[in-house]
mmCIF file of C-alpha atoms in Angstrom:
data_model
loop_
_atom_site.group_PDB
_atom_site.id
_atom_site.type_symbol
_atom_site.label_atom_id
_atom_site.label_comp_id
_atom_site.label_asym_id
_atom_site.label_seq_id
_atom_site.Cartn_x
_atom_site.Cartn_y
_atom_site.Cartn_z
ATOM 1 C CA UNK A 1 0.000 0.000 0.000
ATOM 2 C CA UNK A 2 1.455 3.361 -1.022
ATOM 3 C CA UNK A 3 2.228 5.536 1.941
ATOM 4 C CA UNK A 4 -0.035 8.418 2.821
ATOM 5 C CA UNK A 5 0.903 12.001 3.432
ATOM 6 C CA UNK A 6 -0.921 15.258 4.086
ATOM 7 C CA UNK A 7 -1.093 17.137 0.800
ATOM 8 C CA UNK A 8 -3.209 19.987 2.161
ATOM 9 C CA UNK A 9 -4.163 20.836 5.747
ATOM 10 C CA UNK A 10 -6.491 18.066 6.920
ATOM 11 C CA UNK A 11 -6.442 16.291 3.548
ATOM 12 C CA UNK A 12 -4.284 13.223 3.070
ATOM 13 C CA UNK A 13 -3.552 11.371 -0.162
ATOM 14 C CA UNK A 14 -2.473 7.797 -0.839
ATOM 15 C CA UNK A 15 -3.419 4.548 0.861
ATOM 16 C CA UNK A 16 -7.173 4.246 1.212
ATOM 17 C CA UNK A 17 -7.788 7.992 1.023
ATOM 18 C CA UNK A 18 -10.185 9.266 -1.665
ATOM 19 C CA UNK A 19 -8.697 10.609 -4.874
ATOM 20 C CA UNK A 20 -7.633 14.249 -4.600
ATOM 21 C CA UNK A 21 -9.112 16.094 -7.582
ATOM 22 C CA UNK A 22 -7.186 19.093 -8.920
ATOM 23 C CA UNK A 23 -9.055 21.399 -11.302
ATOM 24 C CA UNK A 24 -6.361 23.003 -13.458
ATOM 25 C CA UNK A 25 -7.575 26.471 -14.363
ATOM 26 C CA UNK A 26 -4.101 27.221 -15.682
ATOM 27 C CA UNK A 27 -4.404 30.250 -17.917
ATOM 28 C CA UNK A 28 -7.923 29.521 -19.130
ATOM 29 C CA UNK A 29 -9.011 32.667 -17.260
ATOM 30 C CA UNK A 30 -8.073 34.714 -20.368
ATOM 31 C CA UNK A 31 -6.083 37.133 -18.175
ATOM 32 C CA UNK A 32 -9.282 38.335 -16.481
ATOM 33 C CA UNK A 33 -9.356 38.315 -12.661
ATOM 34 C CA UNK A 34 -13.153 38.169 -12.498
ATOM 35 C CA UNK A 35 -13.225 35.141 -14.810
ATOM 36 C CA UNK A 36 -10.568 33.527 -12.627
ATOM 37 C CA UNK A 37 -12.766 33.991 -9.559
ATOM 38 C CA UNK A 38 -15.781 32.619 -11.416
ATOM 39 C CA UNK A 39 -13.711 29.558 -12.287
ATOM 40 C CA UNK A 40 -12.604 29.060 -8.681
ATOM 41 C CA UNK A 41 -16.252 29.189 -7.605
ATOM 42 C CA UNK A 42 -17.177 26.805 -10.424
ATOM 43 C CA UNK A 43 -14.655 24.138 -9.473
ATOM 44 C CA UNK A 44 -15.703 24.435 -5.838
ATOM 45 C CA UNK A 45 -19.356 23.987 -6.792
ATOM 46 C CA UNK A 46 -18.481 20.968 -8.966
ATOM 47 C CA UNK A 47 -16.849 19.215 -6.019
ATOM 48 C CA UNK A 48 -13.154 19.414 -6.927
ATOM 49 C CA UNK A 49 -10.664 19.552 -4.069
ATOM 50 C CA UNK A 50 -8.291 22.191 -5.407
ATOM 51 C CA UNK A 51 -8.244 25.097 -7.850
ATOM 52 C CA UNK A 52 -4.854 25.353 -9.552
ATOM 53 C CA UNK A 53 -3.237 28.023 -11.689
ATOM 54 C CA UNK A 54 0.119 28.419 -13.486
ATOM 55 C CA UNK A 55 2.535 31.053 -12.189
ATOM 56 C CA UNK A 56 5.513 32.250 -14.203
ATOM 57 C CA UNK A 57 8.105 34.965 -13.743
ATOM 58 C CA UNK A 58 8.475 35.363 -17.481
ATOM 59 C CA UNK A 59 12.056 36.633 -17.615
ATOM 60 C CA UNK A 60 13.119 33.577 -15.618
ATOM 61 C CA UNK A 61 11.077 31.073 -17.605
ATOM 62 C CA UNK A 62 11.941 32.334 -21.113
ATOM 63 C CA UNK A 63 15.021 33.900 -22.641
ATOM 64 C CA UNK A 64 14.746 37.217 -24.492
ATOM 65 C CA UNK A 65 14.532 35.709 -27.962
ATOM 66 C CA UNK A 66 11.677 33.413 -26.888
ATOM 67 C CA UNK A 67 9.740 36.393 -25.541
ATOM 68 C CA UNK A 68 10.449 38.534 -28.609
ATOM 69 C CA UNK A 69 9.515 35.996 -31.272
ATOM 70 C CA UNK A 70 6.395 36.797 -33.293
ATOM 71 C CA UNK A 71 3.293 34.926 -32.202
ATOM 72 C CA UNK A 72 0.680 34.824 -34.924
ATOM 73 C CA UNK A 73 -1.454 31.947 -33.660
ATOM 74 C CA UNK A 74 -5.222 32.312 -33.560
ATOM 75 C CA UNK A 75 -4.819 31.906 -29.808
ATOM 76 C CA UNK A 76 -2.448 34.865 -29.472
ATOM 77 C CA UNK A 77 -3.111 37.728 -27.062
ATOM 78 C CA UNK A 78 -0.232 39.814 -28.457
ATOM 79 C CA UNK A 79 2.091 40.315 -31.410
ATOM 80 C CA UNK A 80 4.993 38.572 -29.660
ATOM 81 C CA UNK A 81 5.031 35.552 -27.398
ATOM 82 C CA UNK A 82 6.090 37.815 -24.548
ATOM 83 C CA UNK A 83 3.086 40.110 -25.052
ATOM 84 C CA UNK A 84 0.853 37.045 -25.206
ATOM 85 C CA UNK A 85 2.198 35.620 -21.932
ATOM 86 C CA UNK A 86 2.122 38.984 -20.137
ATOM 87 C CA UNK A 87 -1.554 39.333 -20.966
ATOM 88 C CA UNK A 88 -2.264 35.997 -19.282
ATOM 89 C CA UNK A 89 0.019 36.444 -16.276
ATOM 90 C CA UNK A 90 -1.476 37.662 -12.992
ATOM 91 C CA UNK A 91 0.556 39.879 -10.671
ATOM 92 C CA UNK A 92 1.605 38.884 -7.165
ATOM 93 C CA UNK A 93 -1.154 41.008 -5.681
ATOM 94 C CA UNK A 94 -3.725 39.399 -7.963
ATOM 95 C CA UNK A 95 -2.517 35.967 -6.844
ATOM 96 C CA UNK A 96 -2.938 37.019 -3.223
ATOM 97 C CA UNK A 97 -6.469 38.139 -4.038
ATOM 98 C CA UNK A 98 -7.275 34.837 -5.747
ATOM 99 C CA UNK A 99 -5.892 32.777 -2.872
ATOM 100 C CA UNK A 100 -7.889 34.831 -0.376
ATOM 101 C CA UNK A 101 -11.036 34.297 -2.437
ATOM 102 C CA UNK A 102 -10.455 30.537 -2.581
ATOM 103 C CA UNK A 103 -10.001 30.432 1.194
ATOM 104 C CA UNK A 104 -13.201 32.416 1.693
ATOM 105 C CA UNK A 105 -15.292 29.942 -0.313
ATOM 106 C CA UNK A 106 -13.510 26.884 1.096
ATOM 107 C CA UNK A 107 -11.359 25.301 -1.597
ATOM 108 C CA UNK A 108 -7.623 24.638 -1.648
ATOM 109 C CA UNK A 109 -5.582 26.913 -3.919
ATOM 110 C CA UNK A 110 -2.189 26.361 -5.531
ATOM 111 C CA UNK A 111 -0.285 26.861 -8.758
ATOM 112 C CA UNK A 112 2.426 25.278 -10.820
ATOM 113 C CA UNK A 113 5.614 27.237 -10.331
ATOM 114 C CA UNK A 114 6.864 27.415 -13.908
ATOM 115 C CA UNK A 115 10.351 28.599 -12.919
ATOM 116 C CA UNK A 116 12.445 28.905 -9.768
ATOM 117 C CA UNK A 117 11.411 32.481 -9.003
ATOM 118 C CA UNK A 118 7.748 31.530 -9.349
ATOM 119 C CA UNK A 119 8.350 28.783 -6.775
ATOM 120 C CA UNK A 120 9.879 31.391 -4.446
ATOM 121 C CA UNK A 121 6.748 33.516 -4.764
ATOM 122 C CA UNK A 122 4.381 30.571 -4.256
ATOM 123 C CA UNK A 123 6.346 29.578 -1.158
ATOM 124 C CA UNK A 124 5.903 33.098 0.196
ATOM 125 C CA UNK A 125 2.207 32.905 -0.778
ATOM 126 C CA UNK A 126 2.006 29.802 1.454
ATOM 127 C CA UNK A 127 0.354 27.425 -0.998
ATOM 128 C CA UNK A 128 -0.292 23.996 0.545
ATOM 129 C CA UNK A 129 1.726 22.098 -2.070
ATOM 130 C CA UNK A 130 3.841 22.660 -5.159
ATOM 131 C CA UNK A 131 2.773 21.299 -8.515
ATOM 132 C CA UNK A 132 5.700 20.523 -10.810
ATOM 133 C CA UNK A 133 4.666 20.747 -14.441
ATOM 134 C CA UNK A 134 5.996 18.205 -16.912
ATOM 135 C CA UNK A 135 8.313 20.781 -18.458
ATOM 136 C CA UNK A 136 10.296 21.016 -15.210
ATOM 137 C CA UNK A 137 10.305 17.363 -14.196
ATOM 138 C CA UNK A 138 13.754 16.824 -15.717
ATOM 139 C CA UNK A 139 14.989 20.219 -14.454
ATOM 140 C CA UNK A 140 16.991 18.710 -11.615
ATOM 141 C CA UNK A 141 18.284 21.957 -10.000
ATOM 142 C CA UNK A 142 14.690 23.231 -9.946
ATOM 143 C CA UNK A 143 13.531 19.977 -8.338
ATOM 144 C CA UNK A 144 16.194 20.154 -5.642
ATOM 145 C CA UNK A 145 15.387 23.751 -4.741
ATOM 146 C CA UNK A 146 11.641 23.077 -4.752
ATOM 147 C CA UNK A 147 11.984 19.929 -2.629
ATOM 148 C CA UNK A 148 14.071 21.826 -0.066
ATOM 149 C CA UNK A 149 11.155 24.190 0.575
ATOM 150 C CA UNK A 150 9.579 21.317 2.512
ATOM 151 C CA UNK A 151 6.122 21.533 1.012
ATOM 152 C CA UNK A 152 4.451 18.438 -0.511
ATOM 153 C CA UNK A 153 5.015 18.053 -4.245
ATOM 154 C CA UNK A 154 2.857 16.707 -7.079
ATOM 155 C CA UNK A 155 5.109 15.899 -10.037
ATOM 156 C CA UNK A 156 3.777 15.334 -13.570
ATOM 157 C CA UNK A 157 5.709 13.119 -15.968
ATOM 158 C CA UNK A 158 4.769 14.197 -19.498
ATOM 159 C CA UNK A 159 7.622 13.999 -22.034
ATOM 160 C CA UNK A 160 9.740 11.920 -19.600
ATOM 161 C CA UNK A 161 11.095 8.359 -19.602
ATOM 162 C CA UNK A 162 11.010 5.781 -16.824
ATOM 163 C CA UNK A 163 14.768 6.245 -16.447
ATOM 164 C CA UNK A 164 14.275 9.970 -15.853
ATOM 165 C CA UNK A 165 11.496 9.304 -13.349
ATOM 166 C CA UNK A 166 13.835 7.035 -11.386
ATOM 167 C CA UNK A 167 16.328 9.903 -11.305
ATOM 168 C CA UNK A 168 13.603 12.292 -10.137
ATOM 169 C CA UNK A 169 12.681 9.877 -7.350
ATOM 170 C CA UNK A 170 16.299 9.561 -6.259
ATOM 171 C CA UNK A 171 16.734 13.346 -6.188
ATOM 172 C CA UNK A 172 13.513 14.247 -4.373
ATOM 173 C CA UNK A 173 13.059 11.348 -1.936
ATOM 174 C CA UNK A 174 16.053 12.046 0.373
ATOM 175 C CA UNK A 175 15.129 15.740 0.582
ATOM 176 C CA UNK A 176 11.344 15.590 0.801
ATOM 177 C CA UNK A 177 9.441 12.296 1.224
ATOM 178 C CA UNK A 178 6.024 13.882 0.673
ATOM 179 C CA UNK A 179 5.560 13.731 -3.086
ATOM 180 C CA UNK A 180 3.713 11.780 -5.761
ATOM 181 C CA UNK A 181 4.063 11.127 -9.479
ATOM 182 C CA UNK A 182 1.318 11.657 -12.058
ATOM 183 C CA UNK A 183 1.241 9.692 -15.301
ATOM 184 C CA UNK A 184 0.847 12.289 -18.038
ATOM 185 C CA UNK A 185 1.170 12.612 -21.799
ATOM 186 C CA UNK A 186 1.820 16.156 -22.990
ATOM 187 C CA UNK A 187 -0.512 16.483 -25.978
ATOM 188 C CA UNK A 188 -3.574 18.738 -26.284
ATOM 189 C CA UNK A 189 -6.064 17.214 -26.802
ATOM 190 C CA UNK A 190 -4.691 13.773 -26.010
ATOM 191 C CA UNK A 191 -5.777 10.797 -28.114
ATOM 192 C CA UNK A 192 -6.792 7.621 -26.229
ATOM 193 C CA UNK A 193 -4.067 5.496 -27.822
ATOM 194 C CA UNK A 194 -1.428 7.835 -26.365
ATOM 195 C CA UNK A 195 -2.746 7.864 -22.780
ATOM 196 C CA UNK A 196 -0.940 4.695 -21.607
ATOM 197 C CA UNK A 197 -2.810 4.148 -18.362
ATOM 198 C CA UNK A 198 -0.669 1.060 -17.772
ATOM 199 C CA UNK A 199 2.133 3.417 -16.769
ATOM 200 C CA UNK A 200 0.126 3.962 -13.572
ATOM 201 C CA UNK A 201 0.641 0.285 -12.738
ATOM 202 C CA UNK A 202 4.311 0.513 -13.752
ATOM 203 C CA UNK A 203 4.797 3.480 -11.416
ATOM 204 C CA UNK A 204 2.983 1.655 -8.608
ATOM 205 C CA UNK A 205 5.445 -1.225 -8.981
ATOM 206 C CA UNK A 206 8.544 0.941 -9.407
ATOM 207 C CA UNK A 207 7.703 3.427 -6.641
ATOM 208 C CA UNK A 208 5.587 1.511 -4.105
ATOM 209 C CA UNK A 209 6.199 3.960 -1.267
ATOM 210 C CA UNK A 210 4.650 7.039 -2.921
ATOM 211 C CA UNK A 211 1.120 7.685 -4.198
ATOM 212 C CA UNK A 212 0.618 7.604 -7.957
ATOM 213 C CA UNK A 213 -1.877 9.722 -9.871
ATOM 214 C CA UNK A 214 -2.897 10.879 -13.333
ATOM 215 C CA UNK A 215 -2.906 14.206 -15.168
ATOM 216 C CA UNK A 216 -5.102 14.005 -18.244
ATOM 217 C CA UNK A 217 -5.402 16.133 -21.357
ATOM 218 C CA UNK A 218 -7.929 13.947 -23.168
ATOM 219 C CA UNK A 219 -11.500 14.907 -23.966
ATOM 220 C CA UNK A 220 -14.342 13.479 -21.889
ATOM 221 C CA UNK A 221 -14.185 11.821 -18.492
ATOM 222 C CA UNK A 222 -14.048 8.061 -19.149
ATOM 223 C CA UNK A 223 -10.249 7.741 -19.190
ATOM 224 C CA UNK A 224 -9.855 9.740 -15.987
ATOM 225 C CA UNK A 225 -12.433 7.574 -14.222
ATOM 226 C CA UNK A 226 -10.524 4.503 -15.397
ATOM 227 C CA UNK A 227 -7.318 5.979 -13.978
ATOM 228 C CA UNK A 228 -8.941 6.262 -10.561
ATOM 229 C CA UNK A 229 -10.181 2.671 -10.814
ATOM 230 C CA UNK A 230 -6.547 1.695 -11.472
ATOM 231 C CA UNK A 231 -5.497 3.379 -8.249
ATOM 232 C CA UNK A 232 -4.759 7.002 -9.140
ATOM 233 C CA UNK A 233 -4.760 8.902 -5.838
ATOM 234 C CA UNK A 234 -4.401 12.379 -7.346
ATOM 235 C CA UNK A 235 -6.202 13.410 -10.516
ATOM 236 C CA UNK A 236 -5.620 16.620 -12.453
ATOM 237 C CA UNK A 237 -7.791 17.855 -15.320
ATOM 238 C CA UNK A 238 -7.843 21.205 -17.107
ATOM 239 C CA UNK A 239 -11.121 23.111 -16.800
ATOM 240 C CA UNK A 240 -12.773 25.927 -18.701
ATOM 241 C CA UNK A 241 -15.998 27.886 -18.733
ATOM 242 C CA UNK A 242 -16.246 27.577 -22.516
ATOM 243 C CA UNK A 243 -14.297 25.273 -24.850
ATOM 244 C CA UNK A 244 -14.774 27.679 -27.752
ATOM 245 C CA UNK A 245 -12.791 30.473 -26.088
ATOM 246 C CA UNK A 246 -9.431 31.573 -27.476
ATOM 247 C CA UNK A 247 -6.556 29.572 -26.049
ATOM 248 C CA UNK A 248 -4.871 26.270 -26.850
ATOM 249 C CA UNK A 249 -5.885 24.555 -23.600
ATOM 250 C CA UNK A 250 -9.641 25.072 -23.793
ATOM 251 C CA UNK A 251 -10.295 22.224 -26.224
ATOM 252 C CA UNK A 252 -8.652 19.715 -23.875
ATOM 253 C CA UNK A 253 -10.479 21.089 -20.831
ATOM 254 C CA UNK A 254 -13.675 20.123 -19.065
ATOM 255 C CA UNK A 255 -16.646 22.456 -18.955
ATOM 256 C CA UNK A 256 -18.575 22.740 -15.661
ATOM 257 C CA UNK A 257 -21.105 20.004 -16.417
ATOM 258 C CA UNK A 258 -18.292 17.616 -17.371
ATOM 259 C CA UNK A 259 -16.253 18.407 -14.258
ATOM 260 C CA UNK A 260 -19.290 17.841 -12.032
ATOM 261 C CA UNK A 261 -19.973 14.525 -13.766
ATOM 262 C CA UNK A 262 -16.311 13.511 -13.395
ATOM 263 C CA UNK A 263 -16.298 14.184 -9.667
ATOM 264 C CA UNK A 264 -19.558 12.290 -9.242
ATOM 265 C CA UNK A 265 -18.264 9.349 -11.286
ATOM 266 C CA UNK A 266 -15.001 9.190 -9.335
ATOM 267 C CA UNK A 267 -16.780 9.140 -5.992
ATOM 268 C CA UNK A 268 -19.113 6.418 -7.301
ATOM 269 C CA UNK A 269 -16.194 4.317 -8.522
ATOM 270 C CA UNK A 270 -14.419 4.727 -5.184
ATOM 271 C CA UNK A 271 -17.471 3.320 -3.417
ATOM 272 C CA UNK A 272 -17.666 0.508 -5.967
ATOM 273 C CA UNK A 273 -14.027 -0.539 -5.408
ATOM 274 C CA UNK A 274 -15.163 -1.986 -2.082
ATOM 275 C CA UNK A 275 -13.470 -4.976 -0.505
ATOM 276 C CA UNK A 276 -11.239 -7.702 -1.995
ATOM 277 C CA UNK A 277 -13.057 -10.301 0.148
ATOM 278 C CA UNK A 278 -15.567 -12.293 -1.885
ATOM 279 C CA UNK A 279 -18.561 -13.398 0.160
ATOM 280 C CA UNK A 280 -22.353 -13.499 0.139
ATOM 281 C CA UNK A 281 -23.431 -9.978 1.013
ATOM 282 C CA UNK A 282 -26.507 -8.864 2.959
ATOM 283 C CA UNK A 283 -27.757 -7.060 -0.150
ATOM 284 C CA UNK A 284 -27.772 -10.396 -2.013
ATOM 285 C CA UNK A 285 -29.908 -12.274 0.510
ATOM 286 C CA UNK A 286 -33.240 -11.429 -1.095
ATOM 287 C CA UNK A 287 -32.053 -12.654 -4.506
ATOM 288 C CA UNK A 288 -30.507 -15.730 -2.935
ATOM 289 C CA UNK A 289 -33.741 -16.566 -1.154
ATOM 290 C CA UNK A 290 -35.727 -16.172 -4.351
ATOM 291 C CA UNK A 291 -33.408 -17.676 -6.963
ATOM 292 C CA UNK A 292 -30.689 -19.522 -5.077
ATOM 293 C CA UNK A 293 -30.694 -23.214 -5.969
ATOM 294 C CA UNK A 294 -30.532 -26.332 -3.773
ATOM 295 C CA UNK A 295 -29.706 -29.992 -4.188
ATOM 296 C CA UNK A 296 -32.901 -31.900 -5.062
ATOM 297 C CA UNK A 297 -33.709 -35.607 -5.397
ATOM 298 C CA UNK A 298 -33.651 -36.605 -9.060
ATOM 299 C CA UNK A 299 -35.421 -39.863 -8.198
ATOM 300 C CA UNK A 300 -37.200 -41.296 -5.157
ATOM 301 C CA UNK A 301 -34.559 -42.243 -2.568
ATOM 302 C CA UNK A 302 -35.498 -44.939 0.013
ATOM 303 C CA UNK A 303 -34.621 -44.690 3.693
ATOM 304 C CA UNK A 304 -31.079 -45.947 4.382
ATOM 305 C CA UNK A 305 -29.882 -45.514 0.812
ATOM 306 C CA UNK A 306 -26.364 -44.238 0.177
ATOM 307 C CA UNK A 307 -26.468 -41.214 -2.086
ATOM 308 C CA UNK A 308 -24.928 -41.357 -5.563
ATOM 309 C CA UNK A 309 -24.522 -38.499 -7.998
ATOM 310 C CA UNK A 310 -27.144 -39.865 -10.383
ATOM 311 C CA UNK A 311 -29.754 -39.584 -7.573
ATOM 312 C CA UNK A 312 -29.216 -35.837 -7.306
ATOM 313 C CA UNK A 313 -29.856 -32.687 -9.338
ATOM 314 C CA UNK A 314 -29.919 -28.932 -8.716
ATOM 315 C CA UNK A 315 -33.032 -26.736 -8.827
ATOM 316 C CA UNK A 316 -34.584 -23.720 -7.182
ATOM 317 C CA UNK A 317 -36.179 -25.563 -4.310
ATOM 318 C CA UNK A 318 -38.706 -24.997 -1.579
ATOM 319 C CA UNK A 319 -37.726 -25.269 1.181
ATOM 320 C CA UNK A 320 -34.048 -24.447 0.839
ATOM 321 C CA UNK A 321 -31.652 -27.345 1.273
ATOM 322 C CA UNK A 322 -28.005 -28.036 0.637
ATOM 323 C CA UNK A 323 -26.521 -25.442 -1.757
ATOM 324 C CA UNK A 324 -25.277 -26.706 -5.146
ATOM 325 C CA UNK A 325 -21.615 -26.577 -4.116
ATOM 326 C CA UNK A 326 -22.319 -29.370 -1.584
ATOM 327 C CA UNK A 327 -23.514 -31.902 -4.149
ATOM 328 C CA UNK A 328 -20.203 -33.791 -4.393
ATOM 329 C CA UNK A 329 -19.875 -33.898 -0.592
ATOM 330 C CA UNK A 330 -23.323 -35.511 -0.327
ATOM 331 C CA UNK A 331 -22.237 -38.449 -2.475
ATOM 332 C CA UNK A 332 -21.618 -41.426 -0.175
ATOM 333 C CA UNK A 333 -23.836 -40.113 2.632
ATOM 334 C CA UNK A 334 -26.726 -42.219 3.995
ATOM 335 C CA UNK A 335 -30.258 -40.820 4.157
ATOM 336 C CA UNK A 336 -32.290 -41.230 7.369
ATOM 337 C CA UNK A 337 -35.708 -41.248 5.719
ATOM 338 C CA UNK A 338 -37.389 -41.718 2.391
ATOM 339 C CA UNK A 339 -36.985 -38.721 0.106
ATOM 340 C CA UNK A 340 -39.545 -38.231 -2.632
ATOM 341 C CA UNK A 341 -38.591 -37.501 -6.206
ATOM 342 C CA UNK A 342 -38.098 -33.715 -6.728
ATOM 343 C CA UNK A 343 -37.883 -33.128 -2.955
ATOM 344 C CA UNK A 344 -35.213 -30.825 -1.566
ATOM 345 C CA UNK A 345 -32.357 -32.588 0.229
ATOM 346 C CA UNK A 346 -32.237 -31.019 3.700
ATOM 347 C CA UNK A 347 -29.782 -31.472 6.541
ATOM 348 C CA UNK A 348 -32.400 -33.324 8.570
ATOM 349 C CA UNK A 349 -32.614 -36.054 5.923
ATOM 350 C CA UNK A 350 -28.892 -36.928 5.904
ATOM 351 C CA UNK A 351 -27.060 -38.873 8.627
ATOM 352 C CA UNK A 352 -24.215 -37.141 10.425
ATOM 353 C CA UNK A 353 -24.477 -34.224 8.035
ATOM 354 C CA UNK A 354 -22.642 -31.823 10.324
ATOM 355 C CA UNK A 355 -19.547 -34.016 10.576
ATOM 356 C CA UNK A 356 -19.402 -35.605 7.169
ATOM 357 C CA UNK A 357 -20.758 -32.948 4.801
ATOM 358 C CA UNK A 358 -18.236 -30.119 4.757
ATOM 359 C CA UNK A 359 -20.639 -27.608 3.307
#
């Protein structure tokens, strides 16, 4: 069983804890603070556990040429990539306002620190945990500095190899034991054949002492529900208020009705996972009483006869008698009285039934 740890105050992940659902608002707020607040309220109302954003200090994330290059995409908010990103980037004060709003309505708030200076700010903002985006998972100096902050970490693994993930584990684990890996494929939207949910099982085997989760960029909810059924303990999905809005992430995001349905489906699946012990359940008793079969006399059986298999059959009988799984154990037993053809074989009709019939 993967170890548990407290990801947010009062909320543990791993082990038998319910899946922690992160609603990734990212930059789907269009650079509008009011829309961002509406989205925080939306994910709270849909039942997600955490509203997450993406924080960058642009001059630390990109070099000058990357910021100055022309950006002519239909999703662009400026003539250059720098102008585009600045439009979408909230200030420190705006982040403080968003975090305060999330606390007021009762939902956890965090962000991916997209560079080391962003992590410094988020640490000062006192987010409950750091999310490491796939683009920084193989950024080992970043990982070391982030781990040393002492906050729990959720680490995505898009664009990485298993070898790299072993290196990540070896770097983070000695510094900060409270972290988990998310299986992720960095494509938007993600096609089902590229999801590779089996990596969840591979991670569970390779890293048995940390929780494993899933960050999905596919459309719909079915794959994410399947991930939880496979044992994902943290789930991240992008969310939007409108998939038709400008922005490359909207198409791979869930609208409010989809997010609400996802949360509902996950909680239903968690209940359905139940127990590994197979037994007759109280809820099955009515069906068993009505349709459960018994061993019945195939022919008339005289008093004192020793039962043979060709004397017996299985039917829904009244009253109930020996269950079908006892039929082989009844062979060789002596009957104490005459049993009519088609009569149920009951315990009272068989000698020494308690000792000799194991059923």
